[in-house]
Short mmCIF file of C-alpha atoms and ligand atoms in Angstrom, two decimals:
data_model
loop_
_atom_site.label_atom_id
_atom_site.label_comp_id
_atom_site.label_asym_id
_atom_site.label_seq_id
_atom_site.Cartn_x
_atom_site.Cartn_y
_atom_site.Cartn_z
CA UNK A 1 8.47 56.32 93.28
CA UNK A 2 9.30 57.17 97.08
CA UNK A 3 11.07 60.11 98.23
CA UNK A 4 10.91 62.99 101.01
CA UNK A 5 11.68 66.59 99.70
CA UNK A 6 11.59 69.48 101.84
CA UNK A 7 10.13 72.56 99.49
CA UNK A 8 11.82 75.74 101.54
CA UNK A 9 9.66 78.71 102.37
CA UNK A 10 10.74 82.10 100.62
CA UNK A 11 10.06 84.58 98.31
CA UNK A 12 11.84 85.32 95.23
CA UNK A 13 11.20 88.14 93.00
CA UNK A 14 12.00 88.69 89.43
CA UNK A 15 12.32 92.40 88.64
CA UNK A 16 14.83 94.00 86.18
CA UNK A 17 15.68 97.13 86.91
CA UNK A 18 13.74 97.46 89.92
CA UNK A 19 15.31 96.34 93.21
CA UNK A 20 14.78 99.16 94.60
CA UNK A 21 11.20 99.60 94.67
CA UNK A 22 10.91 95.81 95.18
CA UNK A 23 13.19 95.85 98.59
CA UNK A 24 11.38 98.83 99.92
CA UNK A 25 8.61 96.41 99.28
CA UNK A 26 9.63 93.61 101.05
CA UNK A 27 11.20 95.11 103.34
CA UNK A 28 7.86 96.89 104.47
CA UNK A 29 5.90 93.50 104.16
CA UNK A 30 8.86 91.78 106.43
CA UNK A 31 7.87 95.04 108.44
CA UNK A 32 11.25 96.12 108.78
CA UNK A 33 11.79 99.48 110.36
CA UNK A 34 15.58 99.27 111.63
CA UNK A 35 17.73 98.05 108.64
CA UNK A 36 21.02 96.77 108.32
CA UNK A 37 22.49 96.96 105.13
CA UNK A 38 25.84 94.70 104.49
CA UNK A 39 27.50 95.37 101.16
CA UNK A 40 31.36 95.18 100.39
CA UNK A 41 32.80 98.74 100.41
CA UNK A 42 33.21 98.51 96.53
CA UNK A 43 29.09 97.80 96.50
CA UNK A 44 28.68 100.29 98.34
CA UNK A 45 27.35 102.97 95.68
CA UNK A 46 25.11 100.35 94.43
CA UNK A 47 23.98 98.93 98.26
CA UNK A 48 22.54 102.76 98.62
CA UNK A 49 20.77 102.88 95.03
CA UNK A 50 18.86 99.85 96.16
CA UNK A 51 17.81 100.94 99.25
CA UNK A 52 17.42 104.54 99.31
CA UNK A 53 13.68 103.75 100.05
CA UNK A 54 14.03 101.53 102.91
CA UNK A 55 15.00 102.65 106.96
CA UNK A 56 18.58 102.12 107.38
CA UNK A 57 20.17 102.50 110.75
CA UNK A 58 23.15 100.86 109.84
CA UNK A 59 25.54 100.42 107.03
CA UNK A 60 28.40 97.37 107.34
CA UNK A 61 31.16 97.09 104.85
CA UNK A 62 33.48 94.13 106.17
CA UNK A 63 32.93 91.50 103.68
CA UNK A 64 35.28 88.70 103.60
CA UNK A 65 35.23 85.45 101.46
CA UNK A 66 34.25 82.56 103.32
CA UNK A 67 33.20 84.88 106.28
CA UNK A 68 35.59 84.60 109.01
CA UNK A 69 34.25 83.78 112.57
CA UNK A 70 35.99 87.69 113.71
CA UNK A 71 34.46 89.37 110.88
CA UNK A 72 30.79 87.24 111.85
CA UNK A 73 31.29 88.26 115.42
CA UNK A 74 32.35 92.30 114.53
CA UNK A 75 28.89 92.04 112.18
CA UNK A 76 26.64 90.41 114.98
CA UNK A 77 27.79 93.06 117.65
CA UNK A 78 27.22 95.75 115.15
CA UNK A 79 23.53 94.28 114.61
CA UNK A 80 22.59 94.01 118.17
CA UNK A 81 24.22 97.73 119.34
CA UNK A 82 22.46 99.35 116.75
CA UNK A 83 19.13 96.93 117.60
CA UNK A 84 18.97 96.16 113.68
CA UNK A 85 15.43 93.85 112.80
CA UNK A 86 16.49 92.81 109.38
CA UNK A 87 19.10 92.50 107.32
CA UNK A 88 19.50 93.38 103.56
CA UNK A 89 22.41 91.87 102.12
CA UNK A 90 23.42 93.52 98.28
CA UNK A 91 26.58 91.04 97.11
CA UNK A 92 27.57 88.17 95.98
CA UNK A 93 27.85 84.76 98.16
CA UNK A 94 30.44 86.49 100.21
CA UNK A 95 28.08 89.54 100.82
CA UNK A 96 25.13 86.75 101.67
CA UNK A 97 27.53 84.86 103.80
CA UNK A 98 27.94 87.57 106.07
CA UNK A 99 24.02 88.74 106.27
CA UNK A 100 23.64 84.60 107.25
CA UNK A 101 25.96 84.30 109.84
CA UNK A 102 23.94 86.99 111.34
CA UNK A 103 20.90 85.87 111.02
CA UNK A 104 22.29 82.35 112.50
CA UNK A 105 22.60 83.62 116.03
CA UNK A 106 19.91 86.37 115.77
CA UNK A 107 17.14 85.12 113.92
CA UNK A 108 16.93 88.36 112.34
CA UNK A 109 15.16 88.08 108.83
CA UNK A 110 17.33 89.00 105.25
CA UNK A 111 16.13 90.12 102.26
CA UNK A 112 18.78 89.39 100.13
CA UNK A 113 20.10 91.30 96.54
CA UNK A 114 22.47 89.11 94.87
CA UNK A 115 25.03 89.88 92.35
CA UNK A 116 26.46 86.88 91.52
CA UNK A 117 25.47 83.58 90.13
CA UNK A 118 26.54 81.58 93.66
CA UNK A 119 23.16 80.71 94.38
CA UNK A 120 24.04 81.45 98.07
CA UNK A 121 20.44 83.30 98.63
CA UNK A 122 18.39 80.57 97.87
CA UNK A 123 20.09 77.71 100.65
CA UNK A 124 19.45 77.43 104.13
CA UNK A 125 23.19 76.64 104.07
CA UNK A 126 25.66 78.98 106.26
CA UNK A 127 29.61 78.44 106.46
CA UNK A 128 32.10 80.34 108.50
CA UNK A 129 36.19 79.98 108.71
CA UNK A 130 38.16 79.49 111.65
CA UNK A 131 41.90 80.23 110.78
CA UNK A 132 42.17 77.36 107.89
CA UNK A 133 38.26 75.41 108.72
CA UNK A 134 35.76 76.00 107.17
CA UNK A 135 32.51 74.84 108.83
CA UNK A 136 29.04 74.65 106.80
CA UNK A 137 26.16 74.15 108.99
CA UNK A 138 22.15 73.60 107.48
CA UNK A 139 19.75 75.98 109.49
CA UNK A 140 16.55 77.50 108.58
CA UNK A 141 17.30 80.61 110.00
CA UNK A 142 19.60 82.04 107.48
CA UNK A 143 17.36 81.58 104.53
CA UNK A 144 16.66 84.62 103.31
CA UNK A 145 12.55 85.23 103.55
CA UNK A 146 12.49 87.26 100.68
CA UNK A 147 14.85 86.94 97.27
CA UNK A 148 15.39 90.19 94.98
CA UNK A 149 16.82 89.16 91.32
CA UNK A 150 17.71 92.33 89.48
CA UNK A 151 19.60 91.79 86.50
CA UNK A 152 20.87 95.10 86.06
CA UNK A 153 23.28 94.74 89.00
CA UNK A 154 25.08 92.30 87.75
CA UNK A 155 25.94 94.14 84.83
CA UNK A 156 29.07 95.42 86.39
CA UNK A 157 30.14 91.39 86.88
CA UNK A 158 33.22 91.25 85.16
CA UNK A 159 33.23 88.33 82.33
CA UNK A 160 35.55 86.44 83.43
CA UNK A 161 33.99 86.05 86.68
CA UNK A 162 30.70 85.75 85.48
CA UNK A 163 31.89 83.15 83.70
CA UNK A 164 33.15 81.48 87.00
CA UNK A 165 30.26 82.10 88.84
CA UNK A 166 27.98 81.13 86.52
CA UNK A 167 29.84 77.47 86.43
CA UNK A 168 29.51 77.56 90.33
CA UNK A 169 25.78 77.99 89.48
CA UNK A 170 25.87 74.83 86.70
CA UNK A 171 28.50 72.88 89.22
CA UNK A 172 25.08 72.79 91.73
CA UNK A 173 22.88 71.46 89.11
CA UNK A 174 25.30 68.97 87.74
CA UNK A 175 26.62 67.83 91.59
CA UNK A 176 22.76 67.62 92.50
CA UNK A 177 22.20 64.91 90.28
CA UNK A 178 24.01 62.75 92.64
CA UNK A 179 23.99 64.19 95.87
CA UNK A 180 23.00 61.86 98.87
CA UNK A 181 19.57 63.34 99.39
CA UNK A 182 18.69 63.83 95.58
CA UNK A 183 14.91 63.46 94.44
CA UNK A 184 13.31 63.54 91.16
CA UNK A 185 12.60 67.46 92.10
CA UNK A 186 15.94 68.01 92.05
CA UNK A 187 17.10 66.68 89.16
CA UNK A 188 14.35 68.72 87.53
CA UNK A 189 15.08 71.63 88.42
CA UNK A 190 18.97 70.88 88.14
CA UNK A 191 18.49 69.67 84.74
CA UNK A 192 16.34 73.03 83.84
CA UNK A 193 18.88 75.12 85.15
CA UNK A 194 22.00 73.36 83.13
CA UNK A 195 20.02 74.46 80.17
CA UNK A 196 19.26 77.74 81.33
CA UNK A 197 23.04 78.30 82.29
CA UNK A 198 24.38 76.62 79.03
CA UNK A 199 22.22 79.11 76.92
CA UNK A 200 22.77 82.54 79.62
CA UNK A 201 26.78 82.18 79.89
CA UNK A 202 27.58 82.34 76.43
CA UNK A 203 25.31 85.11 75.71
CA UNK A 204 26.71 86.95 78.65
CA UNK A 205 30.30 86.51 76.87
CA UNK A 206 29.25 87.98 73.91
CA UNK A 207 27.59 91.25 75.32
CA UNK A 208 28.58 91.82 78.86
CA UNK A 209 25.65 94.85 78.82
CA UNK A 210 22.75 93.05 77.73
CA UNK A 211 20.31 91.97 79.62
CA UNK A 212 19.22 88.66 78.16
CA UNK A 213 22.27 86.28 79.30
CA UNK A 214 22.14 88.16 82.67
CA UNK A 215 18.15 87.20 83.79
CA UNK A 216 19.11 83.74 82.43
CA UNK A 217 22.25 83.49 84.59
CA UNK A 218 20.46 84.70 87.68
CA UNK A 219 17.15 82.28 86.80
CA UNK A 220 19.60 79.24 86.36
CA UNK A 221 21.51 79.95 89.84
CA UNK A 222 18.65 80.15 91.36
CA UNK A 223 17.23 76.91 90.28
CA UNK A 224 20.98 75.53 90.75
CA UNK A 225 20.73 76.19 94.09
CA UNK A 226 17.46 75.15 94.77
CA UNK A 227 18.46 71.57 93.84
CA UNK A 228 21.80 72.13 95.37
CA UNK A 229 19.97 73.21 98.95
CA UNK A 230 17.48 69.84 99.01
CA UNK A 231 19.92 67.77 97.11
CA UNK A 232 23.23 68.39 99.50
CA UNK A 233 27.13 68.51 98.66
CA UNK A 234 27.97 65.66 96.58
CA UNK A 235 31.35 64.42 95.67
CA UNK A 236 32.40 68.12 93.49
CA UNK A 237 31.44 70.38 96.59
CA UNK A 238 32.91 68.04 99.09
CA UNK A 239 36.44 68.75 97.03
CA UNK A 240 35.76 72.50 96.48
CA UNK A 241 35.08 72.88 100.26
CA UNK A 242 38.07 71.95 101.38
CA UNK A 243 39.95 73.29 98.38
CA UNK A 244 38.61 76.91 99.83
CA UNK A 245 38.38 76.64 103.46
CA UNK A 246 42.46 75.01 103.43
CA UNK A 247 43.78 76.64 100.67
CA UNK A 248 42.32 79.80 100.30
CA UNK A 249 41.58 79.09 96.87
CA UNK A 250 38.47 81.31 95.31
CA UNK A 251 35.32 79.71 95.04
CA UNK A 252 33.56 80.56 91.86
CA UNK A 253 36.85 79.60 89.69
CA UNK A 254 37.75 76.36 92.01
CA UNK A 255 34.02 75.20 91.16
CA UNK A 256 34.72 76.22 87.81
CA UNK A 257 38.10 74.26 87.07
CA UNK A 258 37.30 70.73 88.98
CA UNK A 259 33.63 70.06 87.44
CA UNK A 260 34.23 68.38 84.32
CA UNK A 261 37.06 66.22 86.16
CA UNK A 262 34.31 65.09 88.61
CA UNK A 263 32.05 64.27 85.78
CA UNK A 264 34.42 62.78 84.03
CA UNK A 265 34.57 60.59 87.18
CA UNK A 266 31.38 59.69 88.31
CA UNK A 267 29.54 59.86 84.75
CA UNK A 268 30.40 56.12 83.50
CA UNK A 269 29.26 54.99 87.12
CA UNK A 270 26.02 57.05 86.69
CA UNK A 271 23.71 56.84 83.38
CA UNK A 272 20.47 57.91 84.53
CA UNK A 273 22.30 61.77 85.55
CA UNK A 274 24.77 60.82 82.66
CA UNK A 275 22.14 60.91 80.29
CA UNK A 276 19.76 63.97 81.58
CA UNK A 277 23.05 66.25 82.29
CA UNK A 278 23.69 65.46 78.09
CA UNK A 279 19.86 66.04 77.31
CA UNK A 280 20.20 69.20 79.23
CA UNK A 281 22.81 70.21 77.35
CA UNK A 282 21.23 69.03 73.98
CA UNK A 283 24.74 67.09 73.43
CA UNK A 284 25.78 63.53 73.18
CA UNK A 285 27.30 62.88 76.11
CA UNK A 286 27.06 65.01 79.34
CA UNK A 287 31.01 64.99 79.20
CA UNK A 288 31.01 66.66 75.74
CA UNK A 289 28.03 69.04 76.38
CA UNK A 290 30.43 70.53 79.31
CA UNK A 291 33.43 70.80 77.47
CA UNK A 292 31.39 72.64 74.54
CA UNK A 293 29.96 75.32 76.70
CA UNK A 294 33.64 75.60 79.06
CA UNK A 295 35.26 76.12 75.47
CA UNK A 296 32.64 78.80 74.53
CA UNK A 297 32.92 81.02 77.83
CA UNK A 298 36.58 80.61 78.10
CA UNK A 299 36.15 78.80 81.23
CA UNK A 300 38.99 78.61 84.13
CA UNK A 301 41.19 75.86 83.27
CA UNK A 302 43.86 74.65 86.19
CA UNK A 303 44.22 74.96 89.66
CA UNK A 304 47.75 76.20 89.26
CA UNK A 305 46.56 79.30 87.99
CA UNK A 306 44.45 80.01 91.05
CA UNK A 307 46.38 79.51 93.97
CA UNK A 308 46.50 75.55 94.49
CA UNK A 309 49.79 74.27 94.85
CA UNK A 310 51.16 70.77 94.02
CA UNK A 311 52.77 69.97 97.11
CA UNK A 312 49.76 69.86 98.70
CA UNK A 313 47.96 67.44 96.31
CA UNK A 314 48.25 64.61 99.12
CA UNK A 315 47.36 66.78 101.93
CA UNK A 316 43.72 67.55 100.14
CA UNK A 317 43.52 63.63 99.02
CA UNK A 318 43.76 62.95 102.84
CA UNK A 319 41.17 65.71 103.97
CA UNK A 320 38.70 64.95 101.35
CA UNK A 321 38.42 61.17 101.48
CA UNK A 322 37.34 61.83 104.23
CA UNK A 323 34.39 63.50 103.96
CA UNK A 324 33.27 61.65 100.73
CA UNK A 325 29.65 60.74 100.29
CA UNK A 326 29.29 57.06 100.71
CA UNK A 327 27.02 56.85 97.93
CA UNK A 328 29.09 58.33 95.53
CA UNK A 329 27.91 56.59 92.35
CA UNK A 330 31.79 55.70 92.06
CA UNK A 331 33.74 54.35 95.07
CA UNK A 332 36.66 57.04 95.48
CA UNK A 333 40.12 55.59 95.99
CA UNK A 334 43.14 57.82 97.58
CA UNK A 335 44.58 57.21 93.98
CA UNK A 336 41.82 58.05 91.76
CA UNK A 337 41.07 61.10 94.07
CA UNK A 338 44.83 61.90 93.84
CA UNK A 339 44.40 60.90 89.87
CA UNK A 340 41.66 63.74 89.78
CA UNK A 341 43.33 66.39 91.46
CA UNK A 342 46.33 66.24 90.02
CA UNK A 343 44.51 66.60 86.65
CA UNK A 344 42.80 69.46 87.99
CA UNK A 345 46.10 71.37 89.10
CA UNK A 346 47.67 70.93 85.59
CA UNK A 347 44.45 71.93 83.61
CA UNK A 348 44.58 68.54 81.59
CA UNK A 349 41.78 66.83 79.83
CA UNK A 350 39.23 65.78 81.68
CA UNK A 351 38.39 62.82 79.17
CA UNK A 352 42.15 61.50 79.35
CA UNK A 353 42.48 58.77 81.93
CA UNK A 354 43.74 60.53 85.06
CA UNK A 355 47.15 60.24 85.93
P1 NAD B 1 32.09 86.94 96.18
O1 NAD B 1 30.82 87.29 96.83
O2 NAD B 1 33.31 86.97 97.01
O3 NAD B 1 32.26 87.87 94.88
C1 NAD B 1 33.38 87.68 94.03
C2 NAD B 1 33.95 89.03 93.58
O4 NAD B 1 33.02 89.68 92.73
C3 NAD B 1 34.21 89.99 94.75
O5 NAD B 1 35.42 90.65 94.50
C4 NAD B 1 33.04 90.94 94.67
O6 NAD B 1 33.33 92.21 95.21
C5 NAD B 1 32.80 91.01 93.18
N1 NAD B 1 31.43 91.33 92.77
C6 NAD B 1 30.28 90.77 93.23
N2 NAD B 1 29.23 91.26 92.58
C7 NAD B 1 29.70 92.17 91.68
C8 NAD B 1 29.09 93.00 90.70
N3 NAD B 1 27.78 92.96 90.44
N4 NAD B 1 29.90 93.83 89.99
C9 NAD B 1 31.24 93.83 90.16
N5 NAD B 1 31.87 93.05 91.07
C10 NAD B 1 31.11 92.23 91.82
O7 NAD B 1 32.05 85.47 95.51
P2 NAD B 1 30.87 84.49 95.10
O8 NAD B 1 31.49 83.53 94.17
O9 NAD B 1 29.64 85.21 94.70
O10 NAD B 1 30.53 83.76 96.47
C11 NAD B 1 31.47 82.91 97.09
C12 NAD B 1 31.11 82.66 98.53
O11 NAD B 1 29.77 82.26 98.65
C13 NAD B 1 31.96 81.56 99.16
O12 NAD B 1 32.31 81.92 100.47
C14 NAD B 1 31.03 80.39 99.15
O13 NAD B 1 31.35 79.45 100.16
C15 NAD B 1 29.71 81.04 99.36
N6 NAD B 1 28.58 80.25 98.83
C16 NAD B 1 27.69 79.75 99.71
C17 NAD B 1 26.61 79.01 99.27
C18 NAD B 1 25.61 78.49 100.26
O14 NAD B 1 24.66 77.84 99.89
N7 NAD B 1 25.78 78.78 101.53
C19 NAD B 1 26.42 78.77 97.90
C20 NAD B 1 27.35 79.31 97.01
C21 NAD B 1 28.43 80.06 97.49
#
């Protein structure tokens, strides 16, 4: 057994219906005393709840998916005129997105609240757009220093896109099994939080108020993107990026519609992940442990219904080959990538050979 993995410094508290008491705590351990607080304007009552105990000098509302450089730039200005020394972001990866691309230029630390399953806190990964480009970037000062997982936020999640999130979350774990810096770390964790996530989603569909599928949901993104952060973007997040940055198409349900097809794809060419996905799952095949849990949470289904059109099928094929891992586990072809997408757009199944 040789590998290198690179364990990333933070701190991540657990505590259910008490981020507020547990920011004012970090935030006085990071010794914070000029606070920025980014939270999209419809967060905004619940930004204020969480951190009506710690010194804000600044509240910033502009959240944007995919953070574009102008709204980065308007964030970072706002930081420096009101001489902010940390950040606390309360959002989902959007919300963290923003607090990061601060951070990137400023160094200033985040304690970040999240309120999705996107796993977003827990990377040291930051991405910005640039009219249609989006640009990811690896840098150690936007991890947050200090995590704070409060289930009761996300309580206001609607299903549906806790559902989609929450497959974002699993899409980390599942991509992370062959990602070109894997590790056996990785996997474990990855593996842990497929069956965290498998058992969390549905129980979130069947009572949106309870707390039990929520802390599971939030545990399993977090170890999703623990592996995700070491393990890097493997063949699904290399399609999802530029699904997103070029097409505008939303994150958590792109993630949630194109997993099983890459699965589908790489699975026969990989049995070692093939095989721990399906434990994970407790199925027979990792293929069928998917399908059972997308069929439970009434998963997203086909590009089509979220904004990808089928014109521009070849254009993605082009862009995406390439950026495709050379170690895929499956050599990717313009036609099988075509193949892939194509079954994607029209929602078909995954186990069908691809068109
Ligand atoms: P998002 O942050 O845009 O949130 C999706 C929607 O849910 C928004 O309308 C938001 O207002 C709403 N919402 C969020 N929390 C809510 C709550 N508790 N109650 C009600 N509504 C709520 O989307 P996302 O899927 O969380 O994040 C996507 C972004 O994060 C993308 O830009 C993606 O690139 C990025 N991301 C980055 C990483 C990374 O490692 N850098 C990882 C995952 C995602």
């Amino acid at each position: 057994m040789r590998f290198e993995h690179e364990t990333l410094a933070q701190r991540v508290c657990f505590a259910p219906g008490e981020a507020s008491a547990t920011v004012r705590a970090e935030v006085e351990r990071l010794g914070g005393a000029r606070v920025m607080v980014i939270a999209a304007a419809s967060a905004a009552d619940l930004a204020e709840r969480v951190t009506v105990h710690v010194p804000v000098v600044l509240r910033h509302d502009e959240v944007v998916m995919h953070v574009p450089v102008e709204s980065a730039e308007r964030a970072r200005a706002a930081a420096a005129a009101h001489e902010v020394d940390l950040v606390v972001s309360v959002g989902g990866g959007s919300t963290t997105g923003l607090a990061k691309a601060v951070a990137l230029t400023s160094g200033l630390p985040i304690v970040a609240v999240p309120t999705t399953y996107a796993g977003s806190e827990a990377t040291s990964v930051w991405g910005l757009t640039e009219g249609a480009r989006k640009t990811t970037g690896v840098d150690a000062r936007v991890l947050p220093r200090s995590i704070v997982y409060d289930a009761t936020l996300t309580l206001s999640l609607p299903v549906a896109m806790s559902v989609a999130s929450g497959l974002n979350a699993l899409a980390h774990c599942v991509d992370s099994m062959w990602a070109p810096r894997t590790d056996p770390l990785d996997q474990a964790l990855a593996g842990e939080g497929i069956r965290v996530l498998a058992a969390g989603l549905p129980a979130v569909v069947a009572d949106p108020a309870g707390l039990a599928g929520r802390e599971q949901a939030l545990y399993g993104a977090y170890l999703s993107a623990v592996a995700f952060s070491s393990a890097g973007s493997g063949l699904h997040h290399k399609i999802c990026h530029v699904l997103g940055g070029a097409y505008g198409l939303p994150h958590a349900q792109a993630h949630a519609v194109v997993l099983p097809y890459v699965l589908a794809f790489n699975a026969p060419a990989a049995p070692e992940a093939e095989r721990r996905i399906a434990a994970a799952f407790g199925a027979a095949s990792a293929i069928e442990g998917l399908q059972r849990l997308r069929a439970a949470v009434d998963a997203p289904k086909a590009l089509r219904d979220h904004g990808f059109d089928e014109a521009d099928i070849d254009d993605a094929v082009r862009t995406i080959l390439a950026v495709v891992p050379a170690d895929n586990p499956r050599p990717v072809t313009a036609d099988s990538l075509r193949g892939l997408l194509r079954a994607a757009w029209e929602g078909a199944d995954p186990m069908d050979p691809m068109p």
